[in-house]
Every structure is written in C-alpha cells, then in structure tokens.
Coordinates of C-alpha atoms and ligand atoms in Angstrom, one line a residue:
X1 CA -3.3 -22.1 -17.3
X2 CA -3.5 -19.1 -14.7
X3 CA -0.6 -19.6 -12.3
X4 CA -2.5 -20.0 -9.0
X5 CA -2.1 -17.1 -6.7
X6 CA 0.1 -16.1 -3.9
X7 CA -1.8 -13.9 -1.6
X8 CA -4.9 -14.6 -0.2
X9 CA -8.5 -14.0 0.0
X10 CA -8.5 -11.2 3.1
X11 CA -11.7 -11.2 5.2
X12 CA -14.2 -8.3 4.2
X13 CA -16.3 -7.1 7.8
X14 CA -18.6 -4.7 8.0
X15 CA -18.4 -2.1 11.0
X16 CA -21.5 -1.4 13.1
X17 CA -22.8 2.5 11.9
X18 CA -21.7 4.1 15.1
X19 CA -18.1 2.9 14.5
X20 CA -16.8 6.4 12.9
X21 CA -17.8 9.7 12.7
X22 CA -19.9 9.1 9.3
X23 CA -22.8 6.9 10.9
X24 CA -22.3 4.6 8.4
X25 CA -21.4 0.9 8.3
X26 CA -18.4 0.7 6.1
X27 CA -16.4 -2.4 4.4
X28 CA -13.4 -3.4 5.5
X29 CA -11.4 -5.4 3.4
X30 CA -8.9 -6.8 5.9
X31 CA -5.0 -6.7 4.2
X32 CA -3.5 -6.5 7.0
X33 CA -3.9 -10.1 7.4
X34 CA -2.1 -11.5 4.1
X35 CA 1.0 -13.5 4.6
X36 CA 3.2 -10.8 3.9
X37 CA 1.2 -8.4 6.4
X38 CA 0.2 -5.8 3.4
X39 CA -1.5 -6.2 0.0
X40 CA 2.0 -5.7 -1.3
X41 CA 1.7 -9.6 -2.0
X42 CA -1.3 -9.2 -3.9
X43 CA 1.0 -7.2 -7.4
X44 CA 4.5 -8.2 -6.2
X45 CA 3.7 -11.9 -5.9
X46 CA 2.1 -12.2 -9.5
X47 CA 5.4 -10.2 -10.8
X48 CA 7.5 -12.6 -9.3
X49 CA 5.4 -15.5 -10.8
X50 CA 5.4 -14.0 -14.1
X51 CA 9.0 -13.7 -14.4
X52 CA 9.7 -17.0 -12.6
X53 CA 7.4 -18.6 -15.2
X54 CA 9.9 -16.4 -17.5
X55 CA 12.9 -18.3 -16.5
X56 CA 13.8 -15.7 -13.7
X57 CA 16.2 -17.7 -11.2
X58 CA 16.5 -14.8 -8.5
X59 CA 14.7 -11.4 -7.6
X60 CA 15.9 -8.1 -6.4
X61 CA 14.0 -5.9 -5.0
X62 CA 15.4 -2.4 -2.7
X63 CA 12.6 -1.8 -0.6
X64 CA 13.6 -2.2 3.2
X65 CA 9.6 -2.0 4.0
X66 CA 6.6 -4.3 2.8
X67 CA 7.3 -4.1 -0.7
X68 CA 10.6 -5.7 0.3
X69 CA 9.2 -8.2 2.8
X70 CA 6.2 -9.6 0.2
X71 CA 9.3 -10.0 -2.6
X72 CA 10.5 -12.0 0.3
X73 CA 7.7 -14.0 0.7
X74 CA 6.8 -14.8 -3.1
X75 CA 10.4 -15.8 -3.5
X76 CA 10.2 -18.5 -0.8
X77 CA 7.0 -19.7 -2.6
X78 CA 8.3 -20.2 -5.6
X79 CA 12.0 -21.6 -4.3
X80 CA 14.1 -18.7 -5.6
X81 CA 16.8 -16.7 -3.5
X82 CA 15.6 -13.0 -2.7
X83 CA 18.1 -10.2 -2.3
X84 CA 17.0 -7.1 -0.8
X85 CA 19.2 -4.1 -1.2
X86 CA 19.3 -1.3 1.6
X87 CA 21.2 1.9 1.7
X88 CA 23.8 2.5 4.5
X89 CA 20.8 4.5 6.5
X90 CA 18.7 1.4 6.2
X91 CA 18.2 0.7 10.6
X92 CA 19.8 -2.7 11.9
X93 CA 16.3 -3.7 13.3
X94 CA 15.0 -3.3 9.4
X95 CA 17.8 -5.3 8.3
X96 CA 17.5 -8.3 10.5
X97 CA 13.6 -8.1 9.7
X98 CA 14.4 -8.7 6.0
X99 CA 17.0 -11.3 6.7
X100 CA 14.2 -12.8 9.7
X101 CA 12.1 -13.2 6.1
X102 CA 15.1 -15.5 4.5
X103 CA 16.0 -13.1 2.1
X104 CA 19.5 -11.5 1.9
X105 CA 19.8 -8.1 2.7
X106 CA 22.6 -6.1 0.6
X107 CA 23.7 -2.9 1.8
X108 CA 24.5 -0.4 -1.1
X109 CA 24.1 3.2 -1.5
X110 CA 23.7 6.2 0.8
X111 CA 20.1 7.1 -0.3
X112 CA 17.3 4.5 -1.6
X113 CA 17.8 5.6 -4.9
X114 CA 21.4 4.4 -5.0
X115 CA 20.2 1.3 -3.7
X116 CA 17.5 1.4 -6.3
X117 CA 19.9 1.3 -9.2
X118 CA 22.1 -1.1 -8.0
X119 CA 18.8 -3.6 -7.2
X120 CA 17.9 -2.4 -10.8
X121 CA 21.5 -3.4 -13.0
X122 CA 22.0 -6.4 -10.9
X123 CA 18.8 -7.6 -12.2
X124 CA 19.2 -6.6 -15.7
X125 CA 23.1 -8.3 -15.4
X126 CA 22.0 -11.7 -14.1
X127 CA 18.5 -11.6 -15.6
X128 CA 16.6 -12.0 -12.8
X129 CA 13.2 -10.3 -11.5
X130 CA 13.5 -6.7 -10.1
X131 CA 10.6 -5.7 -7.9
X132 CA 9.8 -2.0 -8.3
X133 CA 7.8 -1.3 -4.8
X134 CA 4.6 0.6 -6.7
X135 CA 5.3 1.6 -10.7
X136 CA 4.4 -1.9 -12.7
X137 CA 1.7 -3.2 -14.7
X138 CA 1.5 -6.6 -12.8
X139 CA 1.8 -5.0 -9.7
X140 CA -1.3 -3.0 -11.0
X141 CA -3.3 -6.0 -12.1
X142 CA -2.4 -8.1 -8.7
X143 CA -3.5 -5.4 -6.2
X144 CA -6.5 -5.2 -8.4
X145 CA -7.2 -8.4 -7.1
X146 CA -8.5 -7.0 -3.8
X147 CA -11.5 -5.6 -6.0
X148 CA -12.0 -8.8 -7.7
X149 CA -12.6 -10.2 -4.4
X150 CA -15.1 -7.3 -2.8
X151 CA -16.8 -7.8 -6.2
X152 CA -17.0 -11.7 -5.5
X153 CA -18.5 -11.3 -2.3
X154 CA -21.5 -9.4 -3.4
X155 CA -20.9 -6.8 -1.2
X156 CA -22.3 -3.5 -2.5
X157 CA -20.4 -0.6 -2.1
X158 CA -20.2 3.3 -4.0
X159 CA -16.6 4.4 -3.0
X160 CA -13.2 3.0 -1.8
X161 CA -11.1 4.8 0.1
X162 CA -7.1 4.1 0.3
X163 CA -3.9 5.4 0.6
X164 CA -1.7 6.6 -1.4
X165 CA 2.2 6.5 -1.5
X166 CA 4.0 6.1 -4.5
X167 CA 0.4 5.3 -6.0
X168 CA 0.6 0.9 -7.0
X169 CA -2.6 0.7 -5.0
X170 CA -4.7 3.5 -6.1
X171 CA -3.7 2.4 -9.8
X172 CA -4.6 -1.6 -9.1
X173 CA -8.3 -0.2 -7.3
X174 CA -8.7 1.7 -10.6
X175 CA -8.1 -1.3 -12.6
X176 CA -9.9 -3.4 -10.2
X177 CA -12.9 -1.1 -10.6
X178 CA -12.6 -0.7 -14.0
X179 CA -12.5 -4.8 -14.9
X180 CA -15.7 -5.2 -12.3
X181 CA -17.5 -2.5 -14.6
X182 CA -17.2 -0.1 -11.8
X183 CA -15.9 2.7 -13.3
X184 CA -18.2 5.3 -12.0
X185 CA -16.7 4.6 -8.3
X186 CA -14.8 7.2 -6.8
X187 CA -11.8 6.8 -5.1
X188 CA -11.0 8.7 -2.1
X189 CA -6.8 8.7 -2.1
X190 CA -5.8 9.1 1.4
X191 CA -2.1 10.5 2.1
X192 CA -0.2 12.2 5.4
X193 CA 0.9 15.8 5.7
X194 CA 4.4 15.3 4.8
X195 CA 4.2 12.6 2.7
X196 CA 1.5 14.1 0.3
X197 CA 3.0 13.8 -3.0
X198 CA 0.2 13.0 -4.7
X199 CA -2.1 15.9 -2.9
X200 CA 0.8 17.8 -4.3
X201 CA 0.6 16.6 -8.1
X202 CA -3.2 17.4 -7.3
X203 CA -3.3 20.9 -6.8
X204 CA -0.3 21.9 -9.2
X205 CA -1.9 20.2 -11.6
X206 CA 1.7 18.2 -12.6
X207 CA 3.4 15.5 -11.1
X208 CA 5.5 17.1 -8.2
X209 CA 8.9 15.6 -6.4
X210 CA 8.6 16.5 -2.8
X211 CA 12.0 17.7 -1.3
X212 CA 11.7 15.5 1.7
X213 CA 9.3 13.2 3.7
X214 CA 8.4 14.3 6.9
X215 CA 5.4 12.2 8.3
X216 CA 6.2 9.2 10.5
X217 CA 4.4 7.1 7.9
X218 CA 7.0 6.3 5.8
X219 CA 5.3 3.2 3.7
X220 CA 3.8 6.2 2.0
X221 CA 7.2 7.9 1.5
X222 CA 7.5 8.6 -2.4
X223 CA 8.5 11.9 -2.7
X224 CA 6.9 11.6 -6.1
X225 CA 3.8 9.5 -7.4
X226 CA 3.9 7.3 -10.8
X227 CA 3.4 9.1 -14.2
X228 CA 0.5 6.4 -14.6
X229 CA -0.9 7.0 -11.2
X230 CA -1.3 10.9 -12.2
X231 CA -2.4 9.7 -15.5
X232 CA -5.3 8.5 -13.8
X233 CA -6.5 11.2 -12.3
X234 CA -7.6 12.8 -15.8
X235 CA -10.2 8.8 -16.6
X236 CA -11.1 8.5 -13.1
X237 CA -12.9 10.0 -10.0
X238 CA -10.3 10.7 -7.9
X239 CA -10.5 12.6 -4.6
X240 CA -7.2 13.6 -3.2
X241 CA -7.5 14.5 0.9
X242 CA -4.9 14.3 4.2
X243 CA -4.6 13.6 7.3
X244 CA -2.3 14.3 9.9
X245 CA 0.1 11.6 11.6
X246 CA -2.0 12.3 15.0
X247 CA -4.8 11.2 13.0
X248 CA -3.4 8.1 11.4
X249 CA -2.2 7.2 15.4
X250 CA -5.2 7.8 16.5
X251 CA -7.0 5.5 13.6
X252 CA -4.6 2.6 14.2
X253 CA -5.3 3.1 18.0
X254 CA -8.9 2.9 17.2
X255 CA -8.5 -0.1 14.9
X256 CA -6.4 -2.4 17.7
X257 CA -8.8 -1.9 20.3
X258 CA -12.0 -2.1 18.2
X259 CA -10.6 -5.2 15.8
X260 CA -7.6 -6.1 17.9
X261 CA -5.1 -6.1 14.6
X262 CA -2.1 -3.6 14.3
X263 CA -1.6 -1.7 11.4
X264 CA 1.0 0.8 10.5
X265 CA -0.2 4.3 10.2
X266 CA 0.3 4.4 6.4
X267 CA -3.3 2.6 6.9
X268 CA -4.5 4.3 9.4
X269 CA -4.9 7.3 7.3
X270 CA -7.0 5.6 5.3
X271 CA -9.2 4.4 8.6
X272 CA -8.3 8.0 9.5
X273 CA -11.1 9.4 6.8
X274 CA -14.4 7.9 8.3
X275 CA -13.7 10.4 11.3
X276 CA -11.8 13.4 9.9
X277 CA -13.6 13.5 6.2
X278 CA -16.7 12.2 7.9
X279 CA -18.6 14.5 6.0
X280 CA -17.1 13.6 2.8
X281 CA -18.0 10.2 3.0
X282 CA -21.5 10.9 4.3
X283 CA -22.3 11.6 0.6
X284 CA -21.9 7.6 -0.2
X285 CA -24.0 4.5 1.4
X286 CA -21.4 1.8 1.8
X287 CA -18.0 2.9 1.7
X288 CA -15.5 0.6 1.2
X289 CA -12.1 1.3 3.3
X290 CA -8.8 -0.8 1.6
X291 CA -7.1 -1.7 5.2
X292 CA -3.9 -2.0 3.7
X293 CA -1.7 -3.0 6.8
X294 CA 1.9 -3.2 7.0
X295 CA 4.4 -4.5 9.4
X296 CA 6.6 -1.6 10.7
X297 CA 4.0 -1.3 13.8
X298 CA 4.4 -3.4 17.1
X299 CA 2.3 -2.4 20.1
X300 CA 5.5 -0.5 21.8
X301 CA 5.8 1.9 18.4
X302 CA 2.4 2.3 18.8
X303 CA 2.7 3.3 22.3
X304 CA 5.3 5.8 21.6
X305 CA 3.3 7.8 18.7
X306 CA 0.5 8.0 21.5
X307 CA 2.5 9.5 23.7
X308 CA 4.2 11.8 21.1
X309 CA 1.3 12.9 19.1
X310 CA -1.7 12.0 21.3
X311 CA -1.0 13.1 25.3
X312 CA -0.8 16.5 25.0
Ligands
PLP401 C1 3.1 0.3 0.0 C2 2.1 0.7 1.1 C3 1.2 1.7 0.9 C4 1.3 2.6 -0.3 O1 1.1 1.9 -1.5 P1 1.6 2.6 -2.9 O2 1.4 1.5 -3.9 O3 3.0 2.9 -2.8 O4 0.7 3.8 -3.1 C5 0.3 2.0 1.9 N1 0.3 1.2 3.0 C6 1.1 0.2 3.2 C7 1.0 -0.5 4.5 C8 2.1 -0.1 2.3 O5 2.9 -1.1 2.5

C-alpha cells in the first residue's frame, strides 16, 4: 500500500495578465505554504518514509536551511528523533531555529562538508536515514509530486519555471513532467549571480565547482549541481538564465504585497523571471512559476535587502 504522504496539496492561483512584465497570467503553484515552508517536504518526507518503513529508527540530515527544517518535520510525523548537524559557522539564530523545530542540532566541522560527512558516517554507523538536501532518487520522485498535482488540477500550462540550487527540484519537475507525459515542456532553471552553478555547468559544457557563493540567496548555494541534474540537460529542454539578488528582492517584495506571503529570495528569482526574462516567457501561453518558498525570510530581512539593494 502507498504510504500516505507528508506534504501537502499547495494551492495553484493564477495571476491577473498585468501582474508581470510578460502580460500573461501565469500559475502559481504555492510551496511556500507546505508545513515545512518549502517543497523540501515534498522528496525529503517520502525518503524519510521509505527508510522508516526500512526499519530506520533516526535520521541525520546537515542542512542548517529548509532541507534541514523539512527532515525535521517528517521526523516528528513519523515519531523518530532528528539530528541536524551544523558546522562551527552555522549562526546561533539558525541553530535555535532547528532546535525551535524539535530536532537536535549537532555542531561538527568548520565547513558544511565536514558536517556533511559526519551527518553521512553517523548514519551509515547506527543505520539510520541520512537526508542528502538535493542529490536522491526519492527526493526526485517526491518533489515531482508538485507536477502530479498541477497535472491533477487540469490546469494547462507549456513551461515551468524554477530555481535551481544544487538541482533536487529541477530533476523532480523533469520527472514530474516526464511521468505526466509532458516531456516536451521546457523548463526555464532560474539561479542568482553568485550562486549560478548550474549556469556555469551550462556554458562550459561540464559540471563546474564554483569557488565560492556570493549571492545573499544561499538556499541556492551549491557551489556545484548533481551529476544527474547535468545529466539532464542532454533528455530535456532546459533553459538556464540569472537574475540578480536586487531582482530576486525586488520579486519577493512584489510577491508580499501582491499575495501577502514571504518568500526567501532563492524564490524570488524564480518570480524574478516574469519581469526580467519577460521576453523569454512571452514565447509560452501559460507559464507555470514553481513558488518554492523557504523560511530564512521575515519581514525585517526583507527590509534590510530593500534598503541594501533597492534605495539607491
Ligand atoms: C532547496 C531550495 C531551493 C533549491 O533546490 P535544489 O533542489 O537545491 O535545486 C530553492 N529554493 C528554496 C526555498 C529551497 O529551499
């Protein structure tokens, strides 16, 4: 029997035409709104069922951000202890966010990767669920989910745009596309300057490791994408574009006032496109934009990137 899933069923809206730069109504597909705040719940929460329903008695998982927060939430679900492991540069306001969630926060490490592999062999030692934050094929087939449920709906629509950090999402539209018989869609992959590793991969034609992250969106901070998320880009349409972090600002701005939801501005450059790719999207009829959400935003942060990137 199909374990019943953790996320939900987000709302889809439809803008009015004269809402971006395109003149076209677009779809919204609203995950900003799942319990964990992102779609991360979407692929993290069927791993964690999966290897519950495995015999899995704890899960690990070293993502400080919304990966971290929806391993947090699926392992309250399903009654298991969560332990989130940080590195030493991990912020005290991040840490008592993940602890706020029930999980417990381990610090390890001076860089996420150190804190990777510790998440990774404590796993392996004591046979529990590790939650990679993008690269797994259950992650994959839970974000693809989201499609599932724009397919469900009936809503017609001849693109999705979404953005792109270490490249789970992208891969789960794809496979969401591709189970819907939807291959031909495009997908327009939306990253920041500075954070653009898959833009990167794109143009030298192999996957790239960027040597830092620079953009103040850091839920799309993988300095490099998936092997199976550049894999991708040979079976499907993929367009690869950036925005700036003034952009994604301005998009998230745009988004509170005109929906009155925050969003970090890791989705705002996806919102970003309808205005600053206008012309890109103008060559589709009904867009569909993957409002991915996130919860490192609160109406002070937003604030300050408006005054920092916006009141010039
Ligand atoms: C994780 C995340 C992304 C990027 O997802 P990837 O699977 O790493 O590409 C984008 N936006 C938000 C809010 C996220 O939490």
């Amino acid at each position: 029997m199909p374990l019943s899933p953790l996320h939900i069923e987000t709302p889809l809206l439809r803008t009015a035409s004269d809402y971006s730069a395109t003149g076209l109504p677009l779809w919204l597909k609203l995950d900003a709104l799942q319990p964990s705040g992102s779609f991360k719940l979407r692929g993290v929460g069927l791993l964690c069922q999966h290897a519950v329903a495995k015999g899995a008695k704890e899960i690990f998982c070293a993502s400080g951000g919304n990966a971290g927060i929806a391993a947090a939430v699926a392992g309250r679900a399903l009654g298991v202890p969560v332990t989130i492991v940080v590195p030493e540069t991990t912020p005290a306001e991040v840490r008592v966010r993940i602890a706020a969630t029930g999980a417990n926060v381990r610090v390890y490490g001076s860089v996420f990767d150190e804190a990777n592999a510790h998440a990774v062999s404590l796993a392996t030692e004591r046979k529990a669920a590790y939650v990679h934050p993008y690269d797994h094929p259950l992650l994959w087939e839970g974000h693809a989910t989201l499609i599932d449920e724009v397919v469900k709906a009936g809503a017609e629509f001849d693109c999705v745009v979404t953005s792109v950090g270490g490249g789970g999402l992208l891969a789960g539209i794809v496979e969401g596309l591709r189970r819907n018989g939807l291959r031909e869609i495009p997908v327009i992959a939306v990253e920041t300057e500075g954070a653009a590793s898959l833009n990167a991969a794109v143009v030298a034609k192999e996957r790239v490791t960027l040597p830092a992250i620079t953009s103040i969106a850091n839920s799309l901070g993988a300095r490099q994408v998936a092997q199976h998320v550049f894999d991708l880009l040979a079976v499907h349409r993929i367009e690869s574009v950036t925005v700036t972090d003034a952009q994604a600002v301005a998009a998230c701005l745009k988004f509170a006032d005109g929906y009155r939801v925050l969003v970090e501005p890791a989705c705002g450059a996806a919102l970003a496109v309808a205005d600053v790719h206008a012309g890109l999207l103008s060559r589709f009829k009904a867009p569909l934009i993957e409002v991915c959400g996130g919860i490192g935003v609160t109406l002070a942060m937003l604030e300050t990137w408006r005054s920092r990137f916006l009141q010039e």
